[in-house]
Tab-separated table of C-alpha atoms in Angstrom:
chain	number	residue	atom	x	y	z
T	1	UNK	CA	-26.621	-147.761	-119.112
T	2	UNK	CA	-22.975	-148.466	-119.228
T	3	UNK	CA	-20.928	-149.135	-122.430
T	4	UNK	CA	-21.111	-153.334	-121.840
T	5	UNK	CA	-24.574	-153.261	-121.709
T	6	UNK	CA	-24.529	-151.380	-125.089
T	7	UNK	CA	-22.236	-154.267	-126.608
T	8	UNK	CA	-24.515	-157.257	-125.200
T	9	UNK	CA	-27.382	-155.544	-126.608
T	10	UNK	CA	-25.735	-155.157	-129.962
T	11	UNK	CA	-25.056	-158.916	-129.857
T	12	UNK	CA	-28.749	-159.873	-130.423
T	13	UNK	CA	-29.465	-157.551	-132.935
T	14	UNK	CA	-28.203	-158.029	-137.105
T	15	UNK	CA	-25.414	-156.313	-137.477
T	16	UNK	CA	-23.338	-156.098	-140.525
T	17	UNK	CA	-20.710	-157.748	-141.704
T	18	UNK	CA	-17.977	-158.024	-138.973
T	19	UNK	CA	-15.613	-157.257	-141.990
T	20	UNK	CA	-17.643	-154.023	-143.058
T	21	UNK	CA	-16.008	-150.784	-142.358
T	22	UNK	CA	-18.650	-149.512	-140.714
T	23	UNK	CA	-19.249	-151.688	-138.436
T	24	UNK	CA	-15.169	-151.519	-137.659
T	25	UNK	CA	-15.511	-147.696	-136.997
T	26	UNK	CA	-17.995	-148.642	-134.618
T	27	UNK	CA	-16.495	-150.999	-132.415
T	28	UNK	CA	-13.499	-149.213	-132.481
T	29	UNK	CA	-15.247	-145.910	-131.233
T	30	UNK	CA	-16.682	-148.016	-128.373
T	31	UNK	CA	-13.573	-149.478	-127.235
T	32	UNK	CA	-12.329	-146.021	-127.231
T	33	UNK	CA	-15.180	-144.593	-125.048
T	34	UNK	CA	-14.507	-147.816	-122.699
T	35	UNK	CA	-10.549	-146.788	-122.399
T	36	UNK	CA	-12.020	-143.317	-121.885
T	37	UNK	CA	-14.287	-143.983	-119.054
T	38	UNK	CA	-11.537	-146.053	-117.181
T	39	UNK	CA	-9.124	-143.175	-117.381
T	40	UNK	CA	-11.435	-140.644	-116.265
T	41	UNK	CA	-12.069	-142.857	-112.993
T	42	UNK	CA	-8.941	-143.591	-112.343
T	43	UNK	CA	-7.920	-140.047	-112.187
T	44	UNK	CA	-11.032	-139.144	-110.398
T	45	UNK	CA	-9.914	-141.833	-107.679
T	46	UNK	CA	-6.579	-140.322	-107.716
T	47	UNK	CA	-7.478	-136.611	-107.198
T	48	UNK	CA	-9.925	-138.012	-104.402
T	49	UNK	CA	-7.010	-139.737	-102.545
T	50	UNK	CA	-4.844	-136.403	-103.051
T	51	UNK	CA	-7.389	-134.197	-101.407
T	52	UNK	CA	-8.056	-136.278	-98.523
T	53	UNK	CA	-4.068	-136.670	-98.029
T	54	UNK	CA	-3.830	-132.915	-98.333
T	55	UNK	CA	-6.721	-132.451	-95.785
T	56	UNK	CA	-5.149	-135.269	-93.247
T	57	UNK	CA	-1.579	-132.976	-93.667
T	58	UNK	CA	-3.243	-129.297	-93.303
T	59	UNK	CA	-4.606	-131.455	-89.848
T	60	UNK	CA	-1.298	-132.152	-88.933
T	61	UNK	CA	0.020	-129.047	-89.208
T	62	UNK	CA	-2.519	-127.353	-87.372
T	63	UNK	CA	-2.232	-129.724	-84.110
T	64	UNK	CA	-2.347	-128.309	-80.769
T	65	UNK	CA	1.933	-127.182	-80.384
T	66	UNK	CA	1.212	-127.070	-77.012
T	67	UNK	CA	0.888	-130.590	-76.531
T	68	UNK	CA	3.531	-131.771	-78.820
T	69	UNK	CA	6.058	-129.205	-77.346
T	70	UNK	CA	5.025	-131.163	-73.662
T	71	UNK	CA	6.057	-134.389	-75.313
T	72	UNK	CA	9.366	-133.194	-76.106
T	73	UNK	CA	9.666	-131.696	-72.707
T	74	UNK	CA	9.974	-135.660	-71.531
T	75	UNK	CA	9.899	-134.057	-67.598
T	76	UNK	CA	12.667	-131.750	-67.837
T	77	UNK	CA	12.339	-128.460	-66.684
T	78	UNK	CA	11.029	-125.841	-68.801
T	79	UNK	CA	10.118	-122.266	-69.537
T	80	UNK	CA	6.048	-121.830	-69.941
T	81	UNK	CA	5.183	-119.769	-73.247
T	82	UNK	CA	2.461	-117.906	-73.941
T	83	UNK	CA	1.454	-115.508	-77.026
T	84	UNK	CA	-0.252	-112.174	-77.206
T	85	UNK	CA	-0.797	-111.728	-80.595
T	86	UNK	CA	-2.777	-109.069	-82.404
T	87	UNK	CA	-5.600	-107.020	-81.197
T	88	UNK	CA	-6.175	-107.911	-77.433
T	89	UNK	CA	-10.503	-108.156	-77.930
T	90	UNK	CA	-12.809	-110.785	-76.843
T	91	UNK	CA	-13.438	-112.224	-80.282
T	92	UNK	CA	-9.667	-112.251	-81.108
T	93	UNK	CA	-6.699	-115.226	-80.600
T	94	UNK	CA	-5.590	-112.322	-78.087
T	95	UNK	CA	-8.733	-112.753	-75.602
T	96	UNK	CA	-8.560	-112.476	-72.059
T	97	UNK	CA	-11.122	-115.977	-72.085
T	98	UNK	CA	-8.107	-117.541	-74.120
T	99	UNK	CA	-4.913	-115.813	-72.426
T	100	UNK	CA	-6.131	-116.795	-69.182
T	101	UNK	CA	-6.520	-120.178	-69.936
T	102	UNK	CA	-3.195	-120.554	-70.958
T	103	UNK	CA	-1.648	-118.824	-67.936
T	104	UNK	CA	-3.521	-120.864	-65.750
T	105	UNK	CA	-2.242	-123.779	-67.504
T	106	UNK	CA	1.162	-122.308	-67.000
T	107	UNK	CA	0.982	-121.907	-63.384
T	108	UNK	CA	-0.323	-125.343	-63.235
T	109	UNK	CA	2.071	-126.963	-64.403
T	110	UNK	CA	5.284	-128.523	-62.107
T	111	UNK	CA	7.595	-128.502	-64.836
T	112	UNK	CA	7.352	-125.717	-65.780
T	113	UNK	CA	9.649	-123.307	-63.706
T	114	UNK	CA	8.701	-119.791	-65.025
T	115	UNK	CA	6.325	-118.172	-67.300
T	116	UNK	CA	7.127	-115.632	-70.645
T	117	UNK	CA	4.831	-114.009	-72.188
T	118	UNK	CA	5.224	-113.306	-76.048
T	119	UNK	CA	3.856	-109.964	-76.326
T	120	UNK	CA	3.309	-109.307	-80.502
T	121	UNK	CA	0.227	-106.384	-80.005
T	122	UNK	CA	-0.863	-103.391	-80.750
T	123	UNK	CA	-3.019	-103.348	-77.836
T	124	UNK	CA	-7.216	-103.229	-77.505
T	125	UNK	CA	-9.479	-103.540	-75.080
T	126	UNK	CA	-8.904	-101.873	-71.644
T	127	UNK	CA	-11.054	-104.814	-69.896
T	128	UNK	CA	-9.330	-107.796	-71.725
T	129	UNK	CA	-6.259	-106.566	-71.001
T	130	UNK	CA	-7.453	-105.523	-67.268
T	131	UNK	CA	-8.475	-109.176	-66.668
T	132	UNK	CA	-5.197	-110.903	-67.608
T	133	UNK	CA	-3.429	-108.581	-65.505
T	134	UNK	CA	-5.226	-108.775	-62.250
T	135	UNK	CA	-5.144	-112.781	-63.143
T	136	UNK	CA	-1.443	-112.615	-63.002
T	137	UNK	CA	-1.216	-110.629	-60.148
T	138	UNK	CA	-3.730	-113.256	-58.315
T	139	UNK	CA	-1.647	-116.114	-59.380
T	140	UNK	CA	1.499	-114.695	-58.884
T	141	UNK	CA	0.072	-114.869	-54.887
T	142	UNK	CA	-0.979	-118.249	-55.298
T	143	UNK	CA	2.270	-119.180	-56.456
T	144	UNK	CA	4.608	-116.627	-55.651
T	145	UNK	CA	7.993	-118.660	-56.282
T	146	UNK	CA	6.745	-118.592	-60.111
T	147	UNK	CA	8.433	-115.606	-61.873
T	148	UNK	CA	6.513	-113.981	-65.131
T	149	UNK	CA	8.894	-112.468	-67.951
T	150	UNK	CA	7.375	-110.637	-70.332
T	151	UNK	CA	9.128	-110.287	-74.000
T	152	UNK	CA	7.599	-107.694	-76.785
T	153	UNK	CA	8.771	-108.700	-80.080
T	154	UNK	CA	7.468	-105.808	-82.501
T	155	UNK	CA	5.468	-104.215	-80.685
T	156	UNK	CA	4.262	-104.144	-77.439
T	157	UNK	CA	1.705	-100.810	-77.120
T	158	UNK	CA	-1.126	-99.777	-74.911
T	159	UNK	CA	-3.545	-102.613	-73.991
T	160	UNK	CA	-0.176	-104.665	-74.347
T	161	UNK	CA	1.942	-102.946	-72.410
T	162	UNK	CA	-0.622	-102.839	-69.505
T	163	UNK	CA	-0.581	-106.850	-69.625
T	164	UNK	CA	3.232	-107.029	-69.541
T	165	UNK	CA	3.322	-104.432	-66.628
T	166	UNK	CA	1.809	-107.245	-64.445
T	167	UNK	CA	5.455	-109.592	-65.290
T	168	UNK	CA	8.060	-109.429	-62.677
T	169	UNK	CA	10.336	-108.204	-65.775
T	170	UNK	CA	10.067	-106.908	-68.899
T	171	UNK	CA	12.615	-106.860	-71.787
T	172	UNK	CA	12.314	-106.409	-75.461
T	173	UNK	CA	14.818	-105.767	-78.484
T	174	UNK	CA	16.463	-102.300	-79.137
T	175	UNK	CA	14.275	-101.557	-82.129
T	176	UNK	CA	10.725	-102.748	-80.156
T	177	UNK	CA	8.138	-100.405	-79.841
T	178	UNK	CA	6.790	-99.939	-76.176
T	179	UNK	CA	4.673	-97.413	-74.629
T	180	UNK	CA	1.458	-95.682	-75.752
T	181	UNK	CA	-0.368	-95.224	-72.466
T	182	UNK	CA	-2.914	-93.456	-73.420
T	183	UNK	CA	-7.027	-94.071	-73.904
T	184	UNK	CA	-8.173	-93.397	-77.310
T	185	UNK	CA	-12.462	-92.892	-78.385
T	186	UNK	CA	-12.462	-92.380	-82.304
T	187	UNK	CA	-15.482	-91.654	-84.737
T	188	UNK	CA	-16.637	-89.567	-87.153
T	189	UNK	CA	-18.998	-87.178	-87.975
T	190	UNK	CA	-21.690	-86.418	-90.807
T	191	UNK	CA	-24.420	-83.999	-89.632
T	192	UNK	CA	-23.112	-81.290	-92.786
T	193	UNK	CA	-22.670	-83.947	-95.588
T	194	UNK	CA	-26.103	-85.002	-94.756
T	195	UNK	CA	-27.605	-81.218	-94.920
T	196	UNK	CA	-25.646	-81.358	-98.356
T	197	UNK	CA	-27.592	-84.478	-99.530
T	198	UNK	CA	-30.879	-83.396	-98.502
T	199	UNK	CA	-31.410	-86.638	-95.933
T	200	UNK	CA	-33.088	-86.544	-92.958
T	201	UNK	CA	-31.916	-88.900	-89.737
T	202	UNK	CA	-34.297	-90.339	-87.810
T	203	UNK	CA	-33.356	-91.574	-84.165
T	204	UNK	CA	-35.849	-92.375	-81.874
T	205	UNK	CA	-34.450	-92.146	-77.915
T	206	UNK	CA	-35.445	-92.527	-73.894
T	207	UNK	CA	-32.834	-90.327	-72.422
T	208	UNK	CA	-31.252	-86.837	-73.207
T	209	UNK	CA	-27.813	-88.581	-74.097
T	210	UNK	CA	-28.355	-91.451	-75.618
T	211	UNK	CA	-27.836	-91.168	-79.053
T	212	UNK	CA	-24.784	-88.712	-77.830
T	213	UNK	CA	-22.337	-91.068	-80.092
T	214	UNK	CA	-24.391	-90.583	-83.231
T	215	UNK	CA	-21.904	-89.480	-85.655
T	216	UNK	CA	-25.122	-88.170	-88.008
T	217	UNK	CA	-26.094	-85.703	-85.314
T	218	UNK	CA	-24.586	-82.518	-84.176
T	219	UNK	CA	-21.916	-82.580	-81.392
T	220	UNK	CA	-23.057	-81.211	-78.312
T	221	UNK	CA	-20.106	-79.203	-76.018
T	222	UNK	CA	-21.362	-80.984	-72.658
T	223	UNK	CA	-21.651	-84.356	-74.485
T	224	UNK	CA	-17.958	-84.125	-75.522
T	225	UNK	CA	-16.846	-82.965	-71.741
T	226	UNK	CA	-18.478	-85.570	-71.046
T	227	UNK	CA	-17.190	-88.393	-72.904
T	228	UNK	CA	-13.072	-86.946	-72.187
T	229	UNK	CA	-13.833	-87.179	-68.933
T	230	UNK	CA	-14.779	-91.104	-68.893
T	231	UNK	CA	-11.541	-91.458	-71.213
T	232	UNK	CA	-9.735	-89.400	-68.472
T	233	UNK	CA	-10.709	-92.115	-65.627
T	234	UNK	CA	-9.904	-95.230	-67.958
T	235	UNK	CA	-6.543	-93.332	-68.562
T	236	UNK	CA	-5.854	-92.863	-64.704
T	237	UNK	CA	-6.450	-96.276	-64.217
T	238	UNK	CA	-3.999	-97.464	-66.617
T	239	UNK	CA	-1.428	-95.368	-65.483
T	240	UNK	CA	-2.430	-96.787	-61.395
T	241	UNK	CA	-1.645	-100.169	-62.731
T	242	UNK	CA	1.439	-99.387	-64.865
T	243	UNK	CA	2.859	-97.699	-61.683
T	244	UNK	CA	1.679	-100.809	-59.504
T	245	UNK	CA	3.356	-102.890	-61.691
T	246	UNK	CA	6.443	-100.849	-62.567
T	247	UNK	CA	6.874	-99.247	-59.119
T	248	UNK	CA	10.024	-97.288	-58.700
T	249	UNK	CA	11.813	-98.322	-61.721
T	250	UNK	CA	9.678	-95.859	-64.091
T	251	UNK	CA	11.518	-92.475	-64.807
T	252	UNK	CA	10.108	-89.376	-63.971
T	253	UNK	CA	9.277	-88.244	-67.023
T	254	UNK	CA	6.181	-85.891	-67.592
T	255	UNK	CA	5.979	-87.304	-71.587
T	256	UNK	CA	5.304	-90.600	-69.926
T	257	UNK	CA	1.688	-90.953	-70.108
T	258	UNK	CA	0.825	-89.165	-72.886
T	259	UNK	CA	0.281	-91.852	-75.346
T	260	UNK	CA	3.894	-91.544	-77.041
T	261	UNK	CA	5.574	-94.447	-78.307
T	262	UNK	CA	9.349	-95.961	-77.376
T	263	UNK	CA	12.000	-97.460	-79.259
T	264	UNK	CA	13.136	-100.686	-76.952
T	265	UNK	CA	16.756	-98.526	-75.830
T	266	UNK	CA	14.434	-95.313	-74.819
T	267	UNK	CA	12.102	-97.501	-73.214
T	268	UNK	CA	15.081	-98.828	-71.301
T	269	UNK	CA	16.058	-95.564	-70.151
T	270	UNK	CA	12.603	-94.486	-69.036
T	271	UNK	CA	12.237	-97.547	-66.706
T	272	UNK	CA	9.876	-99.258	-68.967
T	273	UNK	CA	11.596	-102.143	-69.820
T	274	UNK	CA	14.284	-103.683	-67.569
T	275	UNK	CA	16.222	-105.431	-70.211
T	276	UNK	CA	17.223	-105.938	-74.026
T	277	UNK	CA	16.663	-109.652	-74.671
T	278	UNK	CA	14.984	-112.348	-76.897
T	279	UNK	CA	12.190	-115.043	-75.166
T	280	UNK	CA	15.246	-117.634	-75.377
T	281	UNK	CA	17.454	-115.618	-74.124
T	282	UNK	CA	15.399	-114.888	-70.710
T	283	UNK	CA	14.806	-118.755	-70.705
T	284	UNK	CA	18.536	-119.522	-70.507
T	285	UNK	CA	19.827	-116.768	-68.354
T	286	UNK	CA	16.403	-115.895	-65.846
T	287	UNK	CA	15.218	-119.254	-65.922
T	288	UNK	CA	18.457	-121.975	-66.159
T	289	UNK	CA	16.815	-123.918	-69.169
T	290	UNK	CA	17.060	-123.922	-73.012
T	291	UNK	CA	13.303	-125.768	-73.245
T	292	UNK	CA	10.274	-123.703	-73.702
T	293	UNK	CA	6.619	-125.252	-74.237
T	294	UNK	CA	3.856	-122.990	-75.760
T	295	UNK	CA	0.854	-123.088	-73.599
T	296	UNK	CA	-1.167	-120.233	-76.232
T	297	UNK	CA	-4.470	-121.479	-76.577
T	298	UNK	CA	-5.279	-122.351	-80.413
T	299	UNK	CA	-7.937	-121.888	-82.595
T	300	UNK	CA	-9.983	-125.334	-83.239
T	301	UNK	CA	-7.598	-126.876	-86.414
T	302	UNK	CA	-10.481	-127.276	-88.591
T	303	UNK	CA	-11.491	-123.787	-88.091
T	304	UNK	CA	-8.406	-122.263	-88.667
T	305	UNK	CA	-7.811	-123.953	-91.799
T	306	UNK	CA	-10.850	-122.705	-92.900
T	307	UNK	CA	-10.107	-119.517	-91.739
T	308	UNK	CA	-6.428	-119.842	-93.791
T	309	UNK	CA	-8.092	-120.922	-97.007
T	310	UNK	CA	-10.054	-117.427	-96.315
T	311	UNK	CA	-13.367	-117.921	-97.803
T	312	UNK	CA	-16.830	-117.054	-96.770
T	313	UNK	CA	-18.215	-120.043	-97.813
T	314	UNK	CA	-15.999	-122.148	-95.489
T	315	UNK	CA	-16.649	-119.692	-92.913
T	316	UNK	CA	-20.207	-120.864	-93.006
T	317	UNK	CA	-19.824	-124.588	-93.611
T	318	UNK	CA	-17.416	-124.727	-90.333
T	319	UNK	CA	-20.049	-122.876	-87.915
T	320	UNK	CA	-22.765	-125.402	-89.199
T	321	UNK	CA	-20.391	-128.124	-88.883
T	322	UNK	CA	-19.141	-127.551	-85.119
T	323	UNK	CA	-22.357	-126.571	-84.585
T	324	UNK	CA	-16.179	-102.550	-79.878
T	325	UNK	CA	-15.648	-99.322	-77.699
T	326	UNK	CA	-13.032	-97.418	-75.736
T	327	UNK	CA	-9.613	-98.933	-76.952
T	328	UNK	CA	-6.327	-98.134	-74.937
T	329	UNK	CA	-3.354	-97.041	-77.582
């Protein structure tokens, strides 16, 4: 029942006298209330309004840059971007699925009149990255008047560097790091800290060496042969396609391969890298153009501000809204 209803109802029953105090305190209490319940919806209205504003700006900002950076193009020639950011892993922004996609784009385009790839990684998988670069090589035959740069910012290691081996070029600042080609199967074990604690594993298996990975059982000397040795083949073939892509212009150096990791001026020297530059700077001096669109695929915009705002609960409203291994380092 609101507060009016209160006052018509008073009007039909005997009241005191309008002049008594108390019946003064009491009017005066439900004016009060009245001014009270205004004010708190008006500034409920208000907050309302702010949030959706906010929400309508986060949207905004999140927007595809791709397409706004083609706008601004206006069908002048450009240099195609695209990022390889973080871990290189199928559920990562670094995905072959999503790199891919964005080359393809790239290559697609008439406009566009080269392609750099933005290399920011530490490197991951040895398949993801394997996918992009026999993409590139397939589209570089497609299209072969289409020259790929690739740029490493920070860092540009392992999985990374296998990716940008597949560019006609590569270049990267003097303080870059570039290298690491090496394979790299990490775990740990437990089988004594579990004697310790008096608990007992129980693995059920079909198959001598299946649970060989178990890190609460003992390690077995033909197991861990065995396991090198498939490291030892993913190794040789990222060193095949480093050399395939690098050809002649690697140094013969027998520290190479080993996993070790260059600054961008020793990469330089060691044939690694064929150039100290910025992504702008190979657009204006390998390409002819200051324009560059970014073709990197994005994350949905609501989901990444959910993912920004970094809560679980978000996390689970979005996915009912919209409906690891060997690593190369």
């Amino acid at each position: 029942m609101e507060i009016q209803d209160v006052i018509k109802v008073d009007e039909h029953v005997n009241r005191p006298d309008d002049n008594s105090k108390e019946w003064t305190l009491i009017e005066k209490l439900v004016m009060d209330l009245q001014k009270e319940q205004r004010r708190t919806r008006r500034w409920g209205i208000f907050f309302r309004s702010l949030m959706f504003v906010y929400l309508f700006a986060l949207l905004w900002l999140f927007r595809l840059p791709g397409e706004s950076a083609l706008d601004l193009a206006n069908g002048q020639p450009y240099a195609a971007i695209v990022e390889v950011n973080g871990t290189i892993a199928a559920d990562q922004d670094a995905s072959a699925d999503a790199l891919i996609t964005a080359i393809r784009r790239a290559f697609d385009s008439e406009d566009a009149v080269g392609l750099i790839l933005r290399i920011n990684s530490p490197g991951g998988s040895p398949v993801q990255a394997g996918y992009v670069y026999d993409e590139i090589k397939r589209l570089k035959q497609i299209r072969p008047d289409f020259p790929v740069y690739a740029v490493i910012v920070d860092l540009g290691a392992s999985g990374a560097y296998y990716i940008a081996a597949a560019a006609d070029e590569i270049y990267a600042d003097k303080a870059s790091l570039v290298g690491s080609i090496g394979v790299v199967g990490s775990s740990f074990g437990f089988p004594g800290l579990m004697d310790k604690l008096g608990v007992e594993r129980r693995s059920y298996t079909a198959g001598e060496h299946k649970g060989f990975l178990d890190p609460f059982r003992p390690e077995r000397e033909d197991e861990r042969e065995f396991w090198e040795s498939v490291l030892k083949v993913t190794h040789k073939q990222f060193i095949d396609q480093v050399k395939k892509g690098r050809g002649d212009r690697l140094v013969d150096n027998p520290d190479l391969f080993t996993g070790l990791i260059w600054s961008g001026e020793q990469a330089l020297e060691l044939g690694l890298i064929d150039g100290l530059a910025s992504s702008s700077q190979v657009a204006r001096e390998q390409l002819n153009t200051e324009e560059m669109v970014n073709f990197t695929v994005r994350p949905d915009p609501i989901e990444q501000m959910i993912g920004k705002l970094g809560t679980s609960v978000g996390a689970g409203i979005a996915s009912m809204v919209m409906g690891q291994g060997v690593q190369l380092r």
